[in-house]
Short mmCIF file of N, CA, C and O and ligand atoms in Angstrom, two decimals:
data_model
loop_
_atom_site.label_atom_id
_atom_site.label_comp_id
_atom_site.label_asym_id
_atom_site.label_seq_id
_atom_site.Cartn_x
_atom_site.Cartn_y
_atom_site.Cartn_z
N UNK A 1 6.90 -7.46 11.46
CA UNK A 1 6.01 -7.01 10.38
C UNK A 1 6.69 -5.87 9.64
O UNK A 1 6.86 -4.83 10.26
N UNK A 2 7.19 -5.98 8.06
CA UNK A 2 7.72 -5.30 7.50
C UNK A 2 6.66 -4.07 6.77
O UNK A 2 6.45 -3.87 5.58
N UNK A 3 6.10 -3.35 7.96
CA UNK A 3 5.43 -1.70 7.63
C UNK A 3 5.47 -1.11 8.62
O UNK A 3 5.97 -1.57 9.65
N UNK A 4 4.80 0.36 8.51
CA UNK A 4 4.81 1.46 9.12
C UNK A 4 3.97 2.46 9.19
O UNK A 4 2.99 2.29 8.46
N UNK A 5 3.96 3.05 9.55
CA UNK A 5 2.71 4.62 9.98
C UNK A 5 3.59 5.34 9.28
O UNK A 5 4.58 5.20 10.00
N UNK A 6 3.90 5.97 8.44
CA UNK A 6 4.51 7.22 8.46
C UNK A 6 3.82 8.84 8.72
O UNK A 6 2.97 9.18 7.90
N UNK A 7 4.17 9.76 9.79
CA UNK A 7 3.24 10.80 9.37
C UNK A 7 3.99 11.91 8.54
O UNK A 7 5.20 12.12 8.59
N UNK A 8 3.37 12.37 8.01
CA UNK A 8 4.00 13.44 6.41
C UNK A 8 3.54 14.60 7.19
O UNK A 8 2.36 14.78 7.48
N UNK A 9 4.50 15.39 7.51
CA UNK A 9 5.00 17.25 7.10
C UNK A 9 4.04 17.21 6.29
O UNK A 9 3.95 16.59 5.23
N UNK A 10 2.85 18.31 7.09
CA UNK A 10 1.87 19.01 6.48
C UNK A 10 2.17 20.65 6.39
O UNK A 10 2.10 21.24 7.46
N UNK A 11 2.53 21.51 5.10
CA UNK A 11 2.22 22.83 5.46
C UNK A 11 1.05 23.49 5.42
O UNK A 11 0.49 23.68 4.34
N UNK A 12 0.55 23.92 6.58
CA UNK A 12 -0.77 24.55 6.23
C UNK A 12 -0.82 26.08 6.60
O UNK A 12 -0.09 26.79 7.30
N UNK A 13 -1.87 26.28 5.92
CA UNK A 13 -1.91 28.06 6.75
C UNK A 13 -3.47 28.13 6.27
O UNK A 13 -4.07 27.07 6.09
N UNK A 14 -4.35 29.81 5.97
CA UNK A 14 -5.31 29.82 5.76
C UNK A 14 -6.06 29.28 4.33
O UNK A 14 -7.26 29.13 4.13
N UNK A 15 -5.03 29.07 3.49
CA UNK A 15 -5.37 28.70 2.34
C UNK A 15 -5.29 27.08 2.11
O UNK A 15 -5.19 26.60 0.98
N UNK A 16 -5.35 26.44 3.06
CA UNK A 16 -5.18 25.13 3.29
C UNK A 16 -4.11 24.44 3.16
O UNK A 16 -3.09 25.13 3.20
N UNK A 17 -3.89 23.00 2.97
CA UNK A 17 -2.62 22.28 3.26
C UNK A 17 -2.12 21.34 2.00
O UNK A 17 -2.80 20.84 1.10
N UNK A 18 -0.65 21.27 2.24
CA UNK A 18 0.01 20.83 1.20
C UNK A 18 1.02 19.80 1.81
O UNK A 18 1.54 20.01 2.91
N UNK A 19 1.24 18.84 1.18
CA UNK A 19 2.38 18.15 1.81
C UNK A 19 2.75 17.33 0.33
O UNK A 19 2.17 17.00 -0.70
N UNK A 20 4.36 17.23 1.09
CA UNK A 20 5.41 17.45 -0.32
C UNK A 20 6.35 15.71 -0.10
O UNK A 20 7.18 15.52 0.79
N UNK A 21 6.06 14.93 -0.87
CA UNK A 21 6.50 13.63 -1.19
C UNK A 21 7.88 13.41 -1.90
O UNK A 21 7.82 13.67 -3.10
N UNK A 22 9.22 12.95 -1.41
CA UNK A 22 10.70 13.53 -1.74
C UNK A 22 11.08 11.57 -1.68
O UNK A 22 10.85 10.91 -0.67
N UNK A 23 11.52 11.10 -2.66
CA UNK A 23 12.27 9.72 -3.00
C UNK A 23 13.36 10.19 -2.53
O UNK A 23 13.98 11.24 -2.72
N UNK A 24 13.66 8.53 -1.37
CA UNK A 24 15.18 8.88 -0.57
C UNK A 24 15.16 10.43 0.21
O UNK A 24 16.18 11.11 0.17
N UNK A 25 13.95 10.93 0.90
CA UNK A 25 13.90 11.91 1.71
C UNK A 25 12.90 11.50 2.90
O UNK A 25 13.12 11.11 4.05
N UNK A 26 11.98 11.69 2.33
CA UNK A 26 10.52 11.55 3.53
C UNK A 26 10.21 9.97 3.40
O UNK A 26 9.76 9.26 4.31
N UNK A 27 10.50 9.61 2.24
CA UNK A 27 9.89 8.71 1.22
C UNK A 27 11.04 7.24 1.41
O UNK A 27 11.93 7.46 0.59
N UNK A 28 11.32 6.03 2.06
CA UNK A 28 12.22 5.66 2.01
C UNK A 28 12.52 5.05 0.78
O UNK A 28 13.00 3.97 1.12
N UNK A 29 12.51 5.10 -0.55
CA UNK A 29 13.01 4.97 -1.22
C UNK A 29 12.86 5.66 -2.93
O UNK A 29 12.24 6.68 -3.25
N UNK A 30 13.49 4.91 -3.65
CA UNK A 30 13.63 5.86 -5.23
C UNK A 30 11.99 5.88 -5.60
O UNK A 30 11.43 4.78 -5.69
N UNK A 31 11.37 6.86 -5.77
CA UNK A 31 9.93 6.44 -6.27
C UNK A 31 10.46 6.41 -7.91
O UNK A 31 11.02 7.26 -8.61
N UNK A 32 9.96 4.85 -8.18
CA UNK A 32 9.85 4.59 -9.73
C UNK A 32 8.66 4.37 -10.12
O UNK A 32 8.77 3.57 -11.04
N UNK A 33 7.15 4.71 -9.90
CA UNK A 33 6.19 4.57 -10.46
C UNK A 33 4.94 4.94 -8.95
O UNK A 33 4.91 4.57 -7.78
N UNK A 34 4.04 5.88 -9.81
CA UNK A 34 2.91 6.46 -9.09
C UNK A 34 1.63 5.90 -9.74
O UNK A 34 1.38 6.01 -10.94
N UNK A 35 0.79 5.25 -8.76
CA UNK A 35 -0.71 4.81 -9.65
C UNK A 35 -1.33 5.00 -8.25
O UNK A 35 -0.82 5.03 -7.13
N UNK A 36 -2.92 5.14 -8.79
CA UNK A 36 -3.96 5.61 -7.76
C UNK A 36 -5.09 4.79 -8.30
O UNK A 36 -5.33 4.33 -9.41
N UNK A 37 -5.76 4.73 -7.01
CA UNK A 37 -6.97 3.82 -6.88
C UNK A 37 -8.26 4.66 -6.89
O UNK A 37 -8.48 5.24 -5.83
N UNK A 38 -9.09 4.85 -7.82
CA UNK A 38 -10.22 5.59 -7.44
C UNK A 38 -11.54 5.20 -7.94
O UNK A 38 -11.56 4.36 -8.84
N UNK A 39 -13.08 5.83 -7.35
CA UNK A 39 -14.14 4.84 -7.81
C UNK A 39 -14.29 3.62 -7.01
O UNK A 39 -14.50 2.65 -7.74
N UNK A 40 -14.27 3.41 -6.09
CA UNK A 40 -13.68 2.21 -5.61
C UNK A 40 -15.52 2.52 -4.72
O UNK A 40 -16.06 3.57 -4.37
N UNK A 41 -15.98 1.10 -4.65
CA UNK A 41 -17.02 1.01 -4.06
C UNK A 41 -17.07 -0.18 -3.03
O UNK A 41 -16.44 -1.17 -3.39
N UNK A 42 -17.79 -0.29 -1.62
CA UNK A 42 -17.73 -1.17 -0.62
C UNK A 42 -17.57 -3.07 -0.76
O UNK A 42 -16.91 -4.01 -0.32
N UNK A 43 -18.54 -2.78 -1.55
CA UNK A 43 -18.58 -4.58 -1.50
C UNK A 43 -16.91 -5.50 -1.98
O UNK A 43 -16.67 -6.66 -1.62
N UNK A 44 -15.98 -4.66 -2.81
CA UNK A 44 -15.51 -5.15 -3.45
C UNK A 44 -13.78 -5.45 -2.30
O UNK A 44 -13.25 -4.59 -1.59
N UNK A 45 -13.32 -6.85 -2.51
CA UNK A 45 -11.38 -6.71 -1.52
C UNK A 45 -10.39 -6.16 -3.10
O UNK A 45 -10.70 -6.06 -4.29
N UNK A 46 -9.53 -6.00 -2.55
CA UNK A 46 -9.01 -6.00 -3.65
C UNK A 46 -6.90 -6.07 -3.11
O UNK A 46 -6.69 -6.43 -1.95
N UNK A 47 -6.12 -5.86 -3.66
CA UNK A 47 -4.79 -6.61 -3.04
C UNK A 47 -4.94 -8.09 -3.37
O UNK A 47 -5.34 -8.50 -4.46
N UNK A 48 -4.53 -8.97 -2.19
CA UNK A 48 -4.52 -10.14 -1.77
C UNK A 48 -3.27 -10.60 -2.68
O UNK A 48 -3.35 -11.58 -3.42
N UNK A 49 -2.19 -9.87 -2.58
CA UNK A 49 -1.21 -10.53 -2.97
C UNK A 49 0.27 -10.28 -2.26
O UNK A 49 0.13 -10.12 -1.04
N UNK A 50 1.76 -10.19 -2.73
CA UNK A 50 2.94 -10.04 -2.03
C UNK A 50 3.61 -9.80 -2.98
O UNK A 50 3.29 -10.11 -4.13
N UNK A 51 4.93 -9.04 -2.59
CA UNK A 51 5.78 -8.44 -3.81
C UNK A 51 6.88 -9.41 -2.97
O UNK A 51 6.76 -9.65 -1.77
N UNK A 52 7.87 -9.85 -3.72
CA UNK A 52 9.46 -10.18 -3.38
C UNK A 52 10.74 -9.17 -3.12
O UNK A 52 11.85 -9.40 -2.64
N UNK A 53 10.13 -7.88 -3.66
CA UNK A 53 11.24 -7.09 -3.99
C UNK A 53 10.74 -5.51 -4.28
O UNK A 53 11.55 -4.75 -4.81
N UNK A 54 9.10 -4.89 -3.84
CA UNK A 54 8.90 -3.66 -4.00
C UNK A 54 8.45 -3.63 -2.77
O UNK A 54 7.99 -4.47 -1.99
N UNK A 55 8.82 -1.85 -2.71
CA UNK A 55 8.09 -1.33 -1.37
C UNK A 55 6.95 -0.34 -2.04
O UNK A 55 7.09 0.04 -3.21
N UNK A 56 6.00 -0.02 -1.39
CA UNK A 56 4.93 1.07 -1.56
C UNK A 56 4.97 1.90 -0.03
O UNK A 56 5.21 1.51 1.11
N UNK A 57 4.59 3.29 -0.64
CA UNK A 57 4.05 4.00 0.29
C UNK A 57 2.09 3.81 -0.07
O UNK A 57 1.77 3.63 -1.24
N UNK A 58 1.34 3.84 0.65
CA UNK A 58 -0.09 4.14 0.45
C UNK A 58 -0.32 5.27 1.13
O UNK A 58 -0.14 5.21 2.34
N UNK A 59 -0.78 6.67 0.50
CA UNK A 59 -2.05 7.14 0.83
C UNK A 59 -3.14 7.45 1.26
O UNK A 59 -2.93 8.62 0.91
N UNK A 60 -4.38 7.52 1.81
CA UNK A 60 -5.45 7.44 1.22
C UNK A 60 -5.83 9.32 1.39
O UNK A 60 -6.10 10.15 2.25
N UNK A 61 -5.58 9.15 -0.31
CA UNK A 61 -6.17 11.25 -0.53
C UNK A 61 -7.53 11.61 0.13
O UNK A 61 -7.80 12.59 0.82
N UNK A 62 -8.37 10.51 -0.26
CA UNK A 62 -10.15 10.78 0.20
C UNK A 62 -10.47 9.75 0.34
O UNK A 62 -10.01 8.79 -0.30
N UNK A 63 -11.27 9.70 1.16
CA UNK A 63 -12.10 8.25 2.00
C UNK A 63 -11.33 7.47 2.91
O UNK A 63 -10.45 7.98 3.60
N UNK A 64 -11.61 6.25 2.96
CA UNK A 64 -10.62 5.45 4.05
C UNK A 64 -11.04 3.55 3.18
O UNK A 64 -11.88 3.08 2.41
N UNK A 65 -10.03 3.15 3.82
CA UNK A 65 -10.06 1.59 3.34
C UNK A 65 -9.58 0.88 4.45
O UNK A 65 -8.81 1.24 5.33
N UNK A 66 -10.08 -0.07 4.29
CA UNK A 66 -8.78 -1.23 5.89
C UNK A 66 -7.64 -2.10 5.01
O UNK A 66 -7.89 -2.65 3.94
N UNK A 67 -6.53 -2.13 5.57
CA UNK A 67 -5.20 -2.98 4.65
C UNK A 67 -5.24 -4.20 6.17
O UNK A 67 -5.30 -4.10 7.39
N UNK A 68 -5.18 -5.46 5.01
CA UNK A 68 -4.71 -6.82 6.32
C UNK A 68 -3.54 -6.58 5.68
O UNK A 68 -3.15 -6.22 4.57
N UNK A 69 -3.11 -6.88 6.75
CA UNK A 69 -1.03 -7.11 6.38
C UNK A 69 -0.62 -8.37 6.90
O UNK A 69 -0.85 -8.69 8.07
N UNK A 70 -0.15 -8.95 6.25
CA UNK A 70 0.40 -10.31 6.90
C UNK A 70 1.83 -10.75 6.62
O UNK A 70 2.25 -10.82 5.47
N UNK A 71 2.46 -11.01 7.53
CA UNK A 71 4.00 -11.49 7.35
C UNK A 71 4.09 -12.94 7.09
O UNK A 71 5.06 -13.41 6.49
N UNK A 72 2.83 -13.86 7.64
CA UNK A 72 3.13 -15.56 6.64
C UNK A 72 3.28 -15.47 8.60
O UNK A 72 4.40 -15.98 8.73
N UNK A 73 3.01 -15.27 9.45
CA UNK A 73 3.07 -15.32 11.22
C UNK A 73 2.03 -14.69 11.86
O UNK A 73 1.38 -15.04 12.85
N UNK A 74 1.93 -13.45 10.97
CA UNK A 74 1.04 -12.43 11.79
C UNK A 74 0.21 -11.85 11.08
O UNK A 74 0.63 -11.67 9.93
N UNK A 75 -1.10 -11.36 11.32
CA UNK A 75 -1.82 -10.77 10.62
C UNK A 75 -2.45 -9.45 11.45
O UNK A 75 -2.98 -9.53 12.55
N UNK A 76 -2.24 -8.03 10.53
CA UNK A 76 -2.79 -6.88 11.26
C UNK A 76 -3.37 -6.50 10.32
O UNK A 76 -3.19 -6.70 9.12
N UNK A 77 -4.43 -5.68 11.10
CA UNK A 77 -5.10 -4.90 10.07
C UNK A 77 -4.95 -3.28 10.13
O UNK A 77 -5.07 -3.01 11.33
N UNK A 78 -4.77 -2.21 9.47
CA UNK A 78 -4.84 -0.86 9.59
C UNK A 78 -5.68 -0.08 8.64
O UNK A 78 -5.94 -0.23 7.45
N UNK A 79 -6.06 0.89 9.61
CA UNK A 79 -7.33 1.66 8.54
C UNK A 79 -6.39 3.14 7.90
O UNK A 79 -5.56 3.88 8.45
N UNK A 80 -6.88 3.12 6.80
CA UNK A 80 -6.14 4.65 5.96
C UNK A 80 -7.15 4.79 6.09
O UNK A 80 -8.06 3.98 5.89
N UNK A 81 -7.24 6.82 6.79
CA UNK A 81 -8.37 7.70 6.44
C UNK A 81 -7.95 8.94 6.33
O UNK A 81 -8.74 9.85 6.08
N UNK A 82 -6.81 9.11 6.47
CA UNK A 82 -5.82 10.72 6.61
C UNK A 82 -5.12 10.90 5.43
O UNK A 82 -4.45 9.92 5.11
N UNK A 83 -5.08 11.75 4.78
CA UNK A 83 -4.12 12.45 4.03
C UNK A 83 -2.53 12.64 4.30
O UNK A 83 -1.66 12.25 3.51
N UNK A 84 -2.29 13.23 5.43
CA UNK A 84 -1.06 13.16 5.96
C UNK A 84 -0.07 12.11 6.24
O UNK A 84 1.15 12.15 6.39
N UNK A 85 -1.24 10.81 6.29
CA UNK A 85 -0.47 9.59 7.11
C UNK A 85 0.13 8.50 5.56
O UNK A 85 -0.68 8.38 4.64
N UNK A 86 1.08 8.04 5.48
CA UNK A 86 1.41 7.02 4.55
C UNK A 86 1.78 5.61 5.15
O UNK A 86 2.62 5.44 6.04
N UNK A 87 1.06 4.65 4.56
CA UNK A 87 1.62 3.36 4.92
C UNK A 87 2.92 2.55 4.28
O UNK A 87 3.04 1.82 3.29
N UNK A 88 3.74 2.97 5.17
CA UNK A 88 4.68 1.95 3.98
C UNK A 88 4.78 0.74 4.27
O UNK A 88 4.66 0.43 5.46
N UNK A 89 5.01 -0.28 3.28
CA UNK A 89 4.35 -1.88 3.08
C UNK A 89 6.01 -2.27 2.37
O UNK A 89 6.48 -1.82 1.32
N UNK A 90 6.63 -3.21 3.32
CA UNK A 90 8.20 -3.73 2.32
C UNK A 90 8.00 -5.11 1.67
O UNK A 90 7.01 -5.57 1.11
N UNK A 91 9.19 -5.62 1.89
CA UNK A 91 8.93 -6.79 0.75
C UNK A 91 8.41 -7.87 1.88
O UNK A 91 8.41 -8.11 3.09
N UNK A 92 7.98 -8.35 0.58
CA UNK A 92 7.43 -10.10 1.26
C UNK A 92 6.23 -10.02 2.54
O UNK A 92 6.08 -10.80 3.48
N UNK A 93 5.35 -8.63 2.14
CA UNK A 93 4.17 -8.80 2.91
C UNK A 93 2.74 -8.94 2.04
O UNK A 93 2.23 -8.31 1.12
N UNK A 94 2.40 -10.03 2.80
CA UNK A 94 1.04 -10.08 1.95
C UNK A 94 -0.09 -9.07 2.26
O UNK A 94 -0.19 -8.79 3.45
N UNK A 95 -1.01 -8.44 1.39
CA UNK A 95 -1.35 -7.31 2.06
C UNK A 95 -3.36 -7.55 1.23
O UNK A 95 -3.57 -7.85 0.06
N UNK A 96 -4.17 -7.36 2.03
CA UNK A 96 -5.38 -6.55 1.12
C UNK A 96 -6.11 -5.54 1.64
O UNK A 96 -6.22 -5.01 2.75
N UNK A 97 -6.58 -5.41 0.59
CA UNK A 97 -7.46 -4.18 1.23
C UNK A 97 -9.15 -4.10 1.39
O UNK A 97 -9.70 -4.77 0.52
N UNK A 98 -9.85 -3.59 2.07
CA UNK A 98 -11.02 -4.00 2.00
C UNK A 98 -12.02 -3.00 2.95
O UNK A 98 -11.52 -2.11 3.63
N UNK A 99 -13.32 -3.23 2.94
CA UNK A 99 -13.94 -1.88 3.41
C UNK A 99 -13.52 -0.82 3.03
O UNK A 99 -13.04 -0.15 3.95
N UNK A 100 -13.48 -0.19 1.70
CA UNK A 100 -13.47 0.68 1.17
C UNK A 100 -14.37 1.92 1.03
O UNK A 100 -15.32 1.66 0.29
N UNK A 101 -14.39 3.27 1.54
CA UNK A 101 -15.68 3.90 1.59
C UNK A 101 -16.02 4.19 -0.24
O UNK A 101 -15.27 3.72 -1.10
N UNK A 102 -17.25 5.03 -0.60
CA UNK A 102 -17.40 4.97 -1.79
C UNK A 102 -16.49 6.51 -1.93
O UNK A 102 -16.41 7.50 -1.20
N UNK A 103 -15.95 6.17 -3.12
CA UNK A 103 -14.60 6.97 -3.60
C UNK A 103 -13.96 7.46 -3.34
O UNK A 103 -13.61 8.61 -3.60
N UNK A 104 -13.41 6.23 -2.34
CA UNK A 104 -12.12 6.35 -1.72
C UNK A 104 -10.54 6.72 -2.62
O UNK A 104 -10.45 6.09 -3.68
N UNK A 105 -9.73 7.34 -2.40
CA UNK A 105 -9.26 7.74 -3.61
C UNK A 105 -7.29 6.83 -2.56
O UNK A 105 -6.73 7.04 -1.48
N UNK A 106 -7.08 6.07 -3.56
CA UNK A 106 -5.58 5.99 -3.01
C UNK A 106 -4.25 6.22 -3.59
O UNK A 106 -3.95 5.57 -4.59
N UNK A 107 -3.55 6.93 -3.16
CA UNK A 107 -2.36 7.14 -4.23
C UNK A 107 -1.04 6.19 -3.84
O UNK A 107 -0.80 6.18 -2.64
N UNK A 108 -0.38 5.60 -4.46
CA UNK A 108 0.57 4.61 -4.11
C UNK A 108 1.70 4.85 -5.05
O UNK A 108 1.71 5.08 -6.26
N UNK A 109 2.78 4.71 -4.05
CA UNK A 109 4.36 5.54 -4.57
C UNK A 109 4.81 3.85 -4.27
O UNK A 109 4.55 3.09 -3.34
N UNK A 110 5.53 3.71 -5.43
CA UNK A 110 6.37 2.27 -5.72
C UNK A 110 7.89 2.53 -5.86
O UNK A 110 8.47 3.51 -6.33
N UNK A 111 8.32 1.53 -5.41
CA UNK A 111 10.29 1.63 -5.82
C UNK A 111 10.60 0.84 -6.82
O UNK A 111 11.81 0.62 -6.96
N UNK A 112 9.76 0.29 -7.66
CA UNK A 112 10.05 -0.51 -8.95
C UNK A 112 8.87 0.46 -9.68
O UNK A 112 8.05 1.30 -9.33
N UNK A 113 9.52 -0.51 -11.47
CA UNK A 113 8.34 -0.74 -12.35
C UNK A 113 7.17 -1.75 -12.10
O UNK A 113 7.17 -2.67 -11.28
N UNK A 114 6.32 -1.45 -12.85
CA UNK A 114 5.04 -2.50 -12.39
C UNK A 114 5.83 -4.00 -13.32
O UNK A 114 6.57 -3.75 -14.28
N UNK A 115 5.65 -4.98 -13.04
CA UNK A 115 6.24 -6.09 -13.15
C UNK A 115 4.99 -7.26 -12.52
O UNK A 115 4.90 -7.60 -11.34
N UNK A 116 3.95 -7.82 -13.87
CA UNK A 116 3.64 -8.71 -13.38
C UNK A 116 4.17 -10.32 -12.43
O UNK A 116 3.61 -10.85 -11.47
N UNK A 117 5.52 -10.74 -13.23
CA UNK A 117 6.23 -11.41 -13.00
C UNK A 117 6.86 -11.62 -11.32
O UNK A 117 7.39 -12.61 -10.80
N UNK A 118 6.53 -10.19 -10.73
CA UNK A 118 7.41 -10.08 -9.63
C UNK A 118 5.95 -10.10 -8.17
O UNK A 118 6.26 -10.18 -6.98
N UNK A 119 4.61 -10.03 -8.60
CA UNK A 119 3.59 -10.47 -7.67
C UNK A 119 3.59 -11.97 -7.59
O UNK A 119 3.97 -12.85 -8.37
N UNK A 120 3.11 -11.97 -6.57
CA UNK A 120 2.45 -13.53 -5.59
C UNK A 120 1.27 -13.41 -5.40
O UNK A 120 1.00 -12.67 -4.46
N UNK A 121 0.37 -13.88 -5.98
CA UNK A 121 -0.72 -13.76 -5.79
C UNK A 121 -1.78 -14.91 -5.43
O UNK A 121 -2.99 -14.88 -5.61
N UNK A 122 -0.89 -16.08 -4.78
CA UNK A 122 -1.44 -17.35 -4.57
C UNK A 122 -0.98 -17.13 -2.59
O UNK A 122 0.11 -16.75 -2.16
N UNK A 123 -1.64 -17.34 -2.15
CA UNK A 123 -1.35 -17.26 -0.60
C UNK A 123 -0.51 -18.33 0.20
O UNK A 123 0.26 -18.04 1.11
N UNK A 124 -0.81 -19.92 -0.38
CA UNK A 124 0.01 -20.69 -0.36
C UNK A 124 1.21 -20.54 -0.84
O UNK A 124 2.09 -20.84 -0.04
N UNK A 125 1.66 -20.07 -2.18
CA UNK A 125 3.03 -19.80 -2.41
C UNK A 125 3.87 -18.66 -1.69
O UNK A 125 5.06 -18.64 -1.37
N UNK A 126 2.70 -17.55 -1.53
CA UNK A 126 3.69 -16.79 -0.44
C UNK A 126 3.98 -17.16 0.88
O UNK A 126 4.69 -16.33 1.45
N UNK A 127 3.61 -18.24 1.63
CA UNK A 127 4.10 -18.74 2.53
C UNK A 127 5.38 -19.62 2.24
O UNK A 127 6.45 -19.41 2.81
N UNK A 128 5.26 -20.27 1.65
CA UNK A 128 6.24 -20.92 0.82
C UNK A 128 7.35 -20.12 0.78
O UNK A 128 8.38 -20.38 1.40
N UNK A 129 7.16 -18.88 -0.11
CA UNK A 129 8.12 -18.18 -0.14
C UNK A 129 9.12 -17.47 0.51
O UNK A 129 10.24 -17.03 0.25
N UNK A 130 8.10 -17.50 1.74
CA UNK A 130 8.89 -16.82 3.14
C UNK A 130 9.86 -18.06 3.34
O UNK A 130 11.03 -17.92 2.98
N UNK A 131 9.43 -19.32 3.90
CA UNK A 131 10.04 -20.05 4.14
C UNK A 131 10.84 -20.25 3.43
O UNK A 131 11.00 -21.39 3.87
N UNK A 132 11.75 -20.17 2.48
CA UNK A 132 12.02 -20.54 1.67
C UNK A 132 13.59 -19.17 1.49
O UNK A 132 14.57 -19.30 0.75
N UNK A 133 13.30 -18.06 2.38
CA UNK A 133 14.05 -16.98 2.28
C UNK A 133 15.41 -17.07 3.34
O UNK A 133 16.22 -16.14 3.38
P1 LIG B 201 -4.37 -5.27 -9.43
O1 LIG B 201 -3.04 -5.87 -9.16
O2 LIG B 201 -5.55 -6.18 -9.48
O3 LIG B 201 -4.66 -4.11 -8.39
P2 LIG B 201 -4.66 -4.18 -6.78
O4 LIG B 201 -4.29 -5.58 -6.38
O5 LIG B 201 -3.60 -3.21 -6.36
O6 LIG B 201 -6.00 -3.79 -6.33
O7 LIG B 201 -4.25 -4.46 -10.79
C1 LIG B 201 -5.37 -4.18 -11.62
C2 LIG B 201 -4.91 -4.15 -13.06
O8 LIG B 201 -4.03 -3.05 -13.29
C3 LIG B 201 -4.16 -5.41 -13.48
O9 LIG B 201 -4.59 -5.76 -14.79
C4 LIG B 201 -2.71 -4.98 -13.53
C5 LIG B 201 -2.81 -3.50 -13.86
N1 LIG B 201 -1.71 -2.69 -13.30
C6 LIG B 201 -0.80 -2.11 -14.16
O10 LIG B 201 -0.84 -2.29 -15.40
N2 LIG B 201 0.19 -1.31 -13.63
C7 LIG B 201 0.29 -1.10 -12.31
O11 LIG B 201 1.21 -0.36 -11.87
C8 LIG B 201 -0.65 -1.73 -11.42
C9 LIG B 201 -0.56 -1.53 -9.93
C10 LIG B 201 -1.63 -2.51 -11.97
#
């Protein structure tokens, strides 16, 4: 399964905590694009697709969500509810997200541009696609 737990270097003291996000440092790769998820209310999944060729770190700043992760073999599920913790997600995993608390806030560090062209968003073809690698 191409992800991970990462936990993030928190500095804290009495004035509360900060933690510092470094491309090709903490971060395994170039961050080329930052977008965040917010407003996000229960009923709704949202993901359900696969990249060929980006990685993400996820977040979750406030609230918590559950991510299925699937390699096209295996399917896990993990809950974001920490600040500190980042999920990183590599290529060729199908991923969604779901149980979302209400405004849950997620921030997501990418190693590409956004590129419709480069999602899978048919579940059959990303199996395909694995096979196919
Ligand atoms: P979508 O892929 O449905 O979000 P997710 O699967 O991560 O929940 O994206 C929602 C819309 O936002 C869709 O029209 C594409 C657009 N979008 C961008 O323009 N740039 C981006 O970097 C992302 C992630 C999405």
């Amino acid at each position: 399964m191409n992800y991970k737990l990462i936990n993030m270097k928190v500095f804290g003291d009495e004035r509360g905590k900060l933690i510092s996000l470094e491309g090709n440092k903490n971060i395994p790769f170039d961050i080329k694009r930052v977008y965040y998820i917010y407003d996000t209310i229960p009923d709704f999944e949202r993901g359900k697709h696969a990249h060929k060729n980006l990685e993400q770190i996820i977040v979750a700043m406030d609230g918590s969500c559950q991510f299925v992760l699937d390699d096209g073999e295996k399917r896990e599920e993990v809950w974001l509810n920490r600040p500190d913790i980042g999920l990183y997600i590599g290529k060729n995993m199908w991923r969604e997200m779901r149980h979302f608390s209400y405004g849950c806030k997620l921030m997501v560090l990418a190693s590409e541009h956004y590129n419709e062209k480069e999602y899978i968003r048919d579940y059959q073809k990303f199996l395909g696609s694995i096979k196919n690698d």
